[in-house]
Amino acid sequence: MSATLDAPAGHPTSAGHPTSAGGASSLPPGPRLPRAVQAMARVWRFAEFSDRGHARYGDSFTVRVGTSAPAVLTRDREVIKRLYTGDPLGKRHGNDLLSTFLGMQSVLMLEPPEHLVRRKMLLPPFHGERVQSYARLMQRLTAAELDRLRAGEVVKVQPIAQTLTLDVILQAVLGISDVGMRKRLRGIFDALNTPLNSFAMFVPQLAHRAPWNVISRRAWRLKDELNAVLFEHIAATRADPLLGEREDILAMMVSARDEHGEGLTDEQVRDELTTLIAAGHETTATATAWGIELLVHNPAVMATAREGDDAYLEALVKEILRIRSPLPISSARHMLEPFSIGRWTIPRDVAVLVDAYGVHHDPRTYPDPHAFRPERFLEEQPDGYSFVPFGGGAHRCLGASLALLEMKVVLREMLARVELERTSDTLARAVPGGPTLAPRGGTRVKVLARRGAARTGTTETASAVETADATPA
Ligand code: HEM
């Protein structure tokens, strides 16, 4: 694989587009390897792709992947700051790949000004006390899952974490109290969560819905089932006589009106629910699985975490997200105006991608970047452009606080209730598991013994990572 990134360094390449200022636009150099090879390297060897690319070409370099237009991958803090601040109209999000599954009416897909209106509508359940109020439910669900484990058995953490994170979203965020409906939704998402179905939904060429396309047939059938369940739930919510007293996000969405008195359509609400479930559960489950993977391979950190206070737990969660971000590219922005990066002028329509892996492994910000050392987050808090697992700016992850809390609760319960041991001598490789990069094999651990219950409740602490959120209050 090393050959993939060892091609000779290129010179600034003229992309041939005139800029609006009249000057020629240009892209930074990058690997000159066949697009298919770069595509494979980006998916299957992202860490090496990023490390070697930055070592050879600098903080920003151009990638050419598959049939897509060239894009610029950056770990440059100043560039990231300009991407996340300033006029959101100057850049489009780059989430189009997700539209097949999430739908065009999702907050991830919208552009200003609709995006801001929708985001403000969705924000309340993800902030402050409301997020805090989910801790007890998370704790209860985690304890129930862990109570099923028996000493001596070998278990896979990823599916357990997936069940938990899905249940938290369905119950806490979406307010789905009906057990049967939760079971149906869990079944659909479990079935969708195979590599084939993920590719069939997220690779546009494969996603095309046509009778001859056998690759995406099953994924589309599951998407139809999902739509049916969600429409049923939306109709029941609209008809609920107690709607005005409910606090869940769905009740808020169906009650919301814009300045013309218009509410959201069923399709808009459906796309939003799909987005919250899809964006929130696999990411958090993958991060949790990485957490256990890293802990069982670092027994000293595990011992400190077991004895440590809430501040250490918070630092631990951030270190997990730093060293193994579930989404190693955390933001994609398509330029609507020419955009300067050093001596290059990135032309319109080219995407600039935030390389979260690269940012988090830059030794200038994180000395000894491959060492798993939660203490670094106790010593210093990085700003919102140096710690980017949740992206930033106008599209920063809405569920960041929820995810941090959930990881803390789940890890604290696991540390308190079970003794775990690794089943492999080496840390798992990161492999694609849907849109995330997950530990290969799903983190298999041996349950050595059961312990008592966790000590205290977890409190969410506001942190420096919040500074990258550009949503006006
Ligand atoms: C460890 C877990 C998670 C990670 C690593 C993560 C990461 C991300 C990233 C990188 C983005 C794109 C940000 C950008 O474009 O700059 C995003 C967006 C988003 N995430 Fe998360 N996420 C996580 C958990 C959650 C949860 C629990 C929810 C909700 C239940 C959620 C809901 C969303 C939504 C709605 C967006 C779109 C925001 C917008 O476009 O305005 N995420 N997330």
PDB file of C-alpha atoms in Angstrom, residues 19-21 87 89-92 334-340 345-350 352:
ATOM      1  CA  THR A  19     -11.528  32.955 -10.410  1.00  0.00           C
ATOM      2  CA  SER A  20     -14.101  35.688  -9.956  1.00  0.00           C
ATOM      3  CA  ALA A  21     -11.194  38.037  -9.300  1.00  0.00           C
ATOM      4  CA  ASP A  87     -20.343  33.645   5.764  1.00  0.00           C
ATOM      5  CA  LEU A  89     -23.428  31.329   2.178  1.00  0.00           C
ATOM      6  CA  GLY A  90     -19.919  31.226   0.723  1.00  0.00           C
ATOM      7  CA  LYS A  91     -19.780  27.456   0.997  1.00  0.00           C
ATOM      8  CA  ARG A  92     -22.173  24.580   0.642  1.00  0.00           C
ATOM      9  CA  HIS A 334     -18.037  22.979  -1.423  1.00  0.00           C
ATOM     10  CA  MET A 335     -16.786  26.429  -2.252  1.00  0.00           C
ATOM     11  CA  LEU A 336     -19.258  28.824  -3.805  1.00  0.00           C
ATOM     12  CA  GLU A 337     -16.539  31.479  -4.080  1.00  0.00           C
ATOM     13  CA  PRO A 338     -12.833  30.996  -4.829  1.00  0.00           C
ATOM     14  CA  PHE A 339     -11.107  30.203  -1.533  1.00  0.00           C
ATOM     15  CA  SER A 340      -7.453  30.799  -0.777  1.00  0.00           C
ATOM     16  CA  THR A 345      -6.809  29.662  -4.974  1.00  0.00           C
ATOM     17  CA  ILE A 346      -9.307  26.851  -4.727  1.00  0.00           C
ATOM     18  CA  PRO A 347     -11.884  27.242  -7.486  1.00  0.00           C
ATOM     19  CA  ARG A 348     -15.651  27.270  -7.060  1.00  0.00           C
ATOM     20  CA  ASP A 349     -17.357  23.901  -6.602  1.00  0.00           C
ATOM     21  CA  VAL A 350     -14.240  22.162  -5.297  1.00  0.00           C
ATOM     22  CA  VAL A 352     -12.435  21.301   1.030  1.00  0.00           C
TER      23      VAL A 352
END
